[in-house]
Amino acid sequence: MIHLKLRELEGSSGDAYGTYGEGGGHDGYGYQVDYPAQEEDAASDVTEGHDEEDQMYEGEYQGIPHPDEQKAAQRAARPLCLAHPSVAMSFGPPTKSRGAASAASELQELSEQYEDIMEDCGHGKFQWTLFMVLGLALMADGVECFVVAFVLPSAEKDLCLSNAEKGMLGLVVFLSMMVGAFLWGGLADKLGRRKCLIVALAINCVFAFLSSFAQGYGFFLFFRLLSGIGIGGTVPIVYTYFSEFLQKDKRGEHLSWLCMFWMMGGIYASFTAWGIIPRYGWGFSMGTEFQFHSWRVFVLVAALPAIASLVGLTFMPESPRFLLENAKHDEAWMILKQVHDTNWRAKGQPEKVFTVTHIKAPKTAEDEFIEIQAATGTPVQRWAVRSLTLCKLVLKNVASLVSAELRYATLFMAIIWFCMAFSYYGLSVWFPDMIKHLQYEEYDSKVKVFHKERVENFHFNFSLENQVHKEGEYIRDKFINIELISVKFEDSLFEDCRFEDIRSTDTTFENCTIRSTVFYNTDLWEERFIDCKMENTTFELNKRGCHLDALEENDVLIYLVSFLGSLAVLPGNIISALFMDKIGRVRIIGGSMLISAGCTFLLFLSFTQSAIIALQCLFYGVSVAAWNGIEVVTVELYPSSKRATAFGVLNALCKLAAVLGSSIFASFVGITKAIPILLSFAALVGGGLVALRLPDTREKVLL
């Protein structure tokens, strides 16, 4: 029998803050600059422990004075608690009578204290190291969005994919990332930013590796689904994690610089796909059962940013703000000291001492968890109860996003995220599809039509491409070792002919009569013969399934378009980063979305491939500024206990909008330009106007 014990929360608010110390002792945040003797003692305590005569008290970590000494210091410091950081600051605990208003006040006090600590730690080597590690994780997310699109032209033959299966493979990328964003964002607020990011990247790496070896469509789809769920957690966790190591005046700019890694992911994916996939020889085969072609090599190479980030994260600490939210004071203090010492040593000032002695912190979040006595219940039962409790806490956190304090912020941000993603991802699919449509129209305009031709005793030793043969007669002809590319035979007669060693692409026979003809070692199977009449026809050693041959021509335009689109983001990224704190997030979001809306109207003037590519680059370059502002504001609008959850929910909504936008826009390719252009224009204008209603968060301390 399992004995369960649920600790009751003190007060009605989950955000109520207590102090770190014994019982209800008055702990606060001590912050002193000019007191050499005390610095020496604090450093000694950290390295050597307390003096033997000092009494250890519950929850004490090294370097913290005894509560009795703190009380006297607090009484003297309390009138100056809001002074300049060079003055010692200390805040007492809330009384039970303060209620929800007091809890909010305590949260604000902790936020200001934490901001002062980060200012003292400075911005330097530690943040730049973390910037690179998290940037690689964000780069991995960018790569994931391109992998399937790049491998499909080759994988569709290797895996024998139908149009429906290709569509599902493209769809599952965004659906899995949507699930991953919601899942990992919620868990990061309960289990930790670093821990969840490591697990998410590990899942992505493992299943991306397995997908490269999957020989069947089902396994490949399943592995890419799980890989997407893993990588889906990177965006909400990365921005939340990094923001909690930044001081206020650095936050907007450096979060915007971080956004540049997503662009680098697109460039990396385009460049490596361009260099690897067309090189068919970069692979091997083991009979017909196992094939490892060049596109599979690309899938492995695409996982390298995630692997690099995963390795780097093992050397990075957890967010101290998360640790304080969960009453892990010792760890938080040590990490903050590590940040401080790393930065100042790199700046050539190793003598600068970390002067923080104690930090006000909230009551432990463990009070919300159901505890099971160690001696009762099986490990499986204990795991099940804890997992169920964790799920309830995550869902409770999600529900709190629509509470009275946050409902308008959540509503506005949801509209902005959805409108931006619907337009951006919709056009991201529409641009390359429209280019392909123009290519097809140009190719189709050059088709050669042969009508009622009669060919006898002829040896076709040259390839046929982009031809239509109507009502032809082919008597005792030989088609040996050639390619048939986009060839159609209609209402034709083949008699005593021989097809041998044929490789075909988009070739069909419609309403044809085929008599006494041999097909030897060809890839012309039943699906290629539509309403045809077969008389004494033989198929020998017919190629089974779909095969990617050595002469396969990969269209490099898809890589070029993606490469140019990703590169065009660079100017917008730089400008938005430099002006994020000067102009403000709200103006950048609203202005960029409205300018992007204007760019979409220029698409009415695009009649050539080069014009569409140029407008694609212009749209991407402008819209990236809006994306940067949206991500910065999302971080700043929500408190630490809900930040990753909110980012995860909004990013999941973004992926849903991407699915809808790409599906709707793609369905109008070749039919009309007007509907995709008007839809994107309406979404961008609507989102831009809503963005202008957001509060300015430039001077806001992270709660």
Coordinates of C-alpha atoms in Angstrom, one line a residue, residues 360-612:
K360 CA 15.9 36.0 -1.1
A361 CA 14.2 33.0 -2.7
P362 CA 10.7 31.6 -3.0
K363 CA 9.3 28.7 -1.1
T364 CA 10.3 25.4 -2.4
A365 CA 8.2 24.1 -5.4
E366 CA 8.6 20.7 -3.9
D367 CA 5.7 21.5 -1.6
E368 CA 3.5 21.0 -4.6
F369 CA 4.7 17.5 -5.3
I370 CA 3.1 14.3 -3.9
E371 CA 5.7 12.5 -1.8
I372 CA 5.8 8.8 -1.4
Q373 CA 7.5 7.3 1.6
A374 CA 10.7 5.5 0.5
A375 CA 9.7 2.3 2.2
T376 CA 6.3 1.9 0.6
G377 CA 5.3 1.2 -3.0
T378 CA 7.3 -0.3 -5.9
P379 CA 9.6 1.9 -8.0
V380 CA 7.2 1.7 -10.9
Q381 CA 4.3 2.9 -8.7
R382 CA 6.4 5.8 -7.3
W383 CA 7.5 6.7 -10.9
A384 CA 3.9 6.6 -12.1
V385 CA 2.6 8.9 -9.3
R386 CA 5.4 11.4 -9.7
S387 CA 4.9 11.4 -13.5
L388 CA 1.2 11.9 -13.1
T389 CA 1.8 14.7 -10.6
L390 CA 4.3 16.4 -13.0
C391 CA 1.8 16.3 -15.8
K392 CA -0.8 17.9 -13.6
L393 CA 1.6 20.7 -12.6
V394 CA 2.6 21.3 -16.3
L395 CA -1.1 21.5 -17.3
K396 CA -1.8 23.8 -14.4
N397 CA 1.0 26.1 -15.5
V398 CA -0.4 26.1 -19.0
A399 CA -3.9 27.0 -17.7
S400 CA -2.3 29.9 -15.7
L401 CA -1.4 31.6 -19.0
V402 CA -5.0 32.6 -19.3
S403 CA -5.3 33.9 -15.8
A404 CA -6.5 37.4 -15.1
E405 CA -2.9 38.8 -15.0
L406 CA -1.7 37.1 -18.2
R407 CA -4.8 36.6 -20.4
Y408 CA -4.4 39.7 -22.5
A409 CA -0.6 39.2 -23.0
T410 CA -1.2 35.6 -24.0
L411 CA -4.1 36.6 -26.4
F412 CA -2.0 39.3 -28.1
M413 CA 1.1 37.2 -28.4
A414 CA -1.0 34.2 -29.7
I415 CA -2.4 36.4 -32.5
I416 CA 1.0 37.8 -33.4
W417 CA 2.7 34.4 -33.4
F418 CA -0.1 32.8 -35.5
C419 CA -0.3 35.6 -38.0
M420 CA 3.5 35.8 -38.5
A421 CA 3.9 32.1 -38.8
F422 CA 0.9 31.6 -41.1
S423 CA 2.3 34.2 -43.6
Y424 CA 6.0 33.3 -43.2
Y425 CA 5.8 29.6 -43.6
G426 CA 3.0 29.7 -46.1
L427 CA 5.1 31.9 -48.4
S428 CA 8.2 29.8 -47.6
V429 CA 6.4 26.9 -49.3
W430 CA 4.8 29.0 -52.0
F431 CA 8.1 30.6 -53.2
P432 CA 9.9 27.3 -54.2
D433 CA 6.6 25.7 -55.4
M434 CA 5.9 28.7 -57.6
I435 CA 9.5 28.6 -59.0
K436 CA 9.0 24.9 -59.8
H437 CA 5.7 25.7 -61.5
L438 CA 7.4 28.3 -63.7
Q439 CA 10.1 25.8 -64.5
Y440 CA 7.4 23.2 -65.5
E441 CA 5.6 25.7 -67.7
E442 CA 8.8 26.6 -69.4
Y443 CA 9.7 22.9 -69.8
D444 CA 6.3 22.1 -71.0
S445 CA 6.3 24.8 -73.6
K446 CA 9.3 23.1 -75.3
V447 CA 7.7 19.7 -75.6
K448 CA 8.1 18.0 -79.0
V449 CA 5.0 16.3 -80.4
F450 CA 5.3 13.5 -83.0
H451 CA 2.1 12.6 -84.7
K452 CA 1.4 9.3 -86.7
E453 CA 5.1 8.5 -87.1
R454 CA 6.0 5.0 -88.4
V455 CA 9.4 3.6 -87.4
E456 CA 10.6 0.1 -88.5
N457 CA 13.7 -1.9 -87.8
F458 CA 15.3 1.1 -86.0
H459 CA 17.8 0.9 -83.1
F460 CA 17.1 3.7 -80.5
N461 CA 20.5 4.2 -78.9
F462 CA 19.9 7.8 -77.7
S463 CA 17.7 9.0 -74.9
L464 CA 14.3 10.5 -75.4
E465 CA 13.2 13.6 -73.4
N466 CA 10.2 15.8 -73.2
Q467 CA 8.3 14.2 -76.1
V468 CA 4.8 13.1 -76.9
H469 CA 4.2 10.4 -79.5
K470 CA 0.6 10.1 -80.7
E471 CA -0.8 7.4 -82.9
G472 CA 2.7 6.1 -83.8
E473 CA 3.6 2.7 -85.1
Y474 CA 6.9 1.0 -84.0
I475 CA 7.7 -2.3 -85.8
R476 CA 10.7 -4.5 -84.9
D477 CA 12.4 -1.6 -83.2
K478 CA 15.0 -1.8 -80.3
F479 CA 15.2 0.5 -77.4
I480 CA 18.5 -0.4 -75.8
N481 CA 20.3 1.2 -72.8
I482 CA 18.6 4.6 -72.9
E483 CA 16.7 7.0 -70.7
L484 CA 13.1 8.0 -71.2
I485 CA 12.5 11.3 -69.5
S486 CA 9.1 12.9 -69.6
V487 CA 8.0 10.8 -72.6
K488 CA 4.4 9.9 -73.3
F489 CA 3.2 7.4 -75.9
E490 CA -0.5 7.8 -76.8
D491 CA -2.7 5.5 -79.0
S492 CA 0.5 3.9 -80.4
L493 CA 1.3 0.4 -81.6
F494 CA 4.5 -1.6 -80.6
E495 CA 5.0 -4.9 -82.5
D496 CA 8.0 -7.2 -82.2
C497 CA 9.9 -4.6 -80.2
R498 CA 12.6 -5.0 -77.5
F499 CA 13.1 -2.7 -74.5
E500 CA 16.3 -3.4 -72.6
D501 CA 18.2 -1.7 -69.8
I502 CA 15.7 1.2 -69.7
R503 CA 15.8 3.9 -67.0
S504 CA 12.7 6.1 -67.1
T505 CA 11.3 9.2 -65.4
D506 CA 7.7 10.4 -65.7
T507 CA 7.2 8.1 -68.7
T508 CA 3.8 6.6 -69.5
F509 CA 2.0 4.5 -72.2
E510 CA -1.7 5.4 -72.7
N511 CA -4.2 3.4 -74.8
C512 CA -1.4 1.6 -76.6
T513 CA -1.4 -1.9 -78.2
I514 CA 1.8 -3.8 -77.4
R515 CA 2.3 -7.1 -79.3
S516 CA 5.1 -9.7 -79.1
T517 CA 7.3 -7.2 -77.3
V518 CA 10.0 -8.0 -74.7
F519 CA 10.8 -5.8 -71.7
Y520 CA 14.2 -6.8 -70.2
N521 CA 15.8 -5.2 -67.1
T522 CA 13.6 -2.1 -67.2
D523 CA 11.8 0.0 -64.6
L524 CA 8.6 0.0 -66.7
W525 CA 6.0 -1.7 -64.5
E526 CA 2.3 -2.0 -64.6
E527 CA 1.6 1.6 -63.4
R528 CA 3.3 3.0 -66.5
F529 CA 0.8 1.3 -68.8
I530 CA -2.6 3.0 -68.7
D531 CA -5.5 1.3 -70.5
C532 CA -3.0 -0.6 -72.7
K533 CA -3.7 -3.9 -74.6
M534 CA -1.0 -6.5 -74.1
E535 CA -0.6 -9.4 -76.5
N536 CA 2.1 -12.0 -76.1
T537 CA 4.2 -9.5 -74.1
T538 CA 7.1 -10.6 -71.8
F539 CA 8.7 -8.8 -68.8
E540 CA 12.0 -10.3 -67.8
L541 CA 14.2 -9.2 -64.8
N542 CA 12.0 -6.2 -64.4
K543 CA 13.5 -3.8 -61.7
R544 CA 11.5 -4.1 -58.5
G545 CA 10.6 -1.0 -56.5
C546 CA 12.1 2.4 -56.8
H547 CA 15.8 2.9 -57.5
L548 CA 18.0 5.9 -57.5
D549 CA 20.4 5.5 -60.3
A550 CA 23.9 7.0 -60.8
L551 CA 22.7 9.4 -63.5
E552 CA 20.0 10.9 -61.3
E553 CA 19.9 14.7 -61.9
N554 CA 19.3 16.6 -58.7
D555 CA 17.8 20.1 -59.2
V556 CA 20.3 22.4 -57.5
L557 CA 17.9 25.3 -57.7
I558 CA 16.1 24.1 -54.5
Y559 CA 19.4 24.4 -52.6
L560 CA 20.2 27.8 -54.2
V561 CA 16.9 29.3 -53.4
S562 CA 17.1 28.1 -49.7
F563 CA 20.7 29.3 -49.5
L564 CA 19.9 32.8 -50.8
G565 CA 16.8 33.1 -48.7
S566 CA 18.7 32.2 -45.5
L567 CA 21.6 34.6 -46.4
A568 CA 19.1 37.4 -47.1
V569 CA 18.2 37.3 -43.4
L570 CA 21.6 38.5 -42.3
P571 CA 21.1 42.3 -42.9
G572 CA 17.7 42.2 -41.1
N573 CA 19.2 40.3 -38.2
I574 CA 22.1 42.7 -37.8
I575 CA 19.8 45.8 -38.0
S576 CA 17.2 44.4 -35.6
A577 CA 19.9 43.4 -33.0
L578 CA 21.5 46.9 -33.1
F579 CA 18.2 48.8 -32.7
M580 CA 16.2 46.3 -30.6
D581 CA 17.0 48.3 -27.4
K582 CA 17.1 51.7 -29.1
I583 CA 13.8 51.7 -31.1
G584 CA 12.0 49.1 -28.9
R585 CA 10.6 45.7 -29.5
V586 CA 7.0 46.8 -30.2
R587 CA 8.0 49.2 -33.0
I588 CA 10.3 46.7 -34.6
I589 CA 7.6 44.0 -34.5
G590 CA 4.8 46.2 -35.8
G591 CA 6.9 48.0 -38.3
S592 CA 8.5 44.9 -39.8
M593 CA 5.2 43.1 -40.1
L594 CA 3.6 46.0 -41.9
I595 CA 6.6 46.4 -44.2
S596 CA 6.5 42.7 -44.9
A597 CA 2.8 43.0 -45.8
G598 CA 3.8 45.7 -48.3
C599 CA 6.4 43.3 -49.8
T600 CA 3.8 40.7 -50.5
F601 CA 1.9 43.0 -52.8
L602 CA 5.0 43.2 -55.1
L603 CA 4.4 39.5 -55.8
F604 CA 1.7 40.5 -58.2
L605 CA 4.5 41.8 -60.4
S606 CA 6.5 38.6 -60.3
F607 CA 6.4 36.7 -63.6
T608 CA 9.9 35.1 -63.7
Q609 CA 11.9 32.9 -61.5
S610 CA 14.5 35.6 -60.8
A611 CA 11.8 38.0 -59.7
I612 CA 10.3 35.5 -57.3

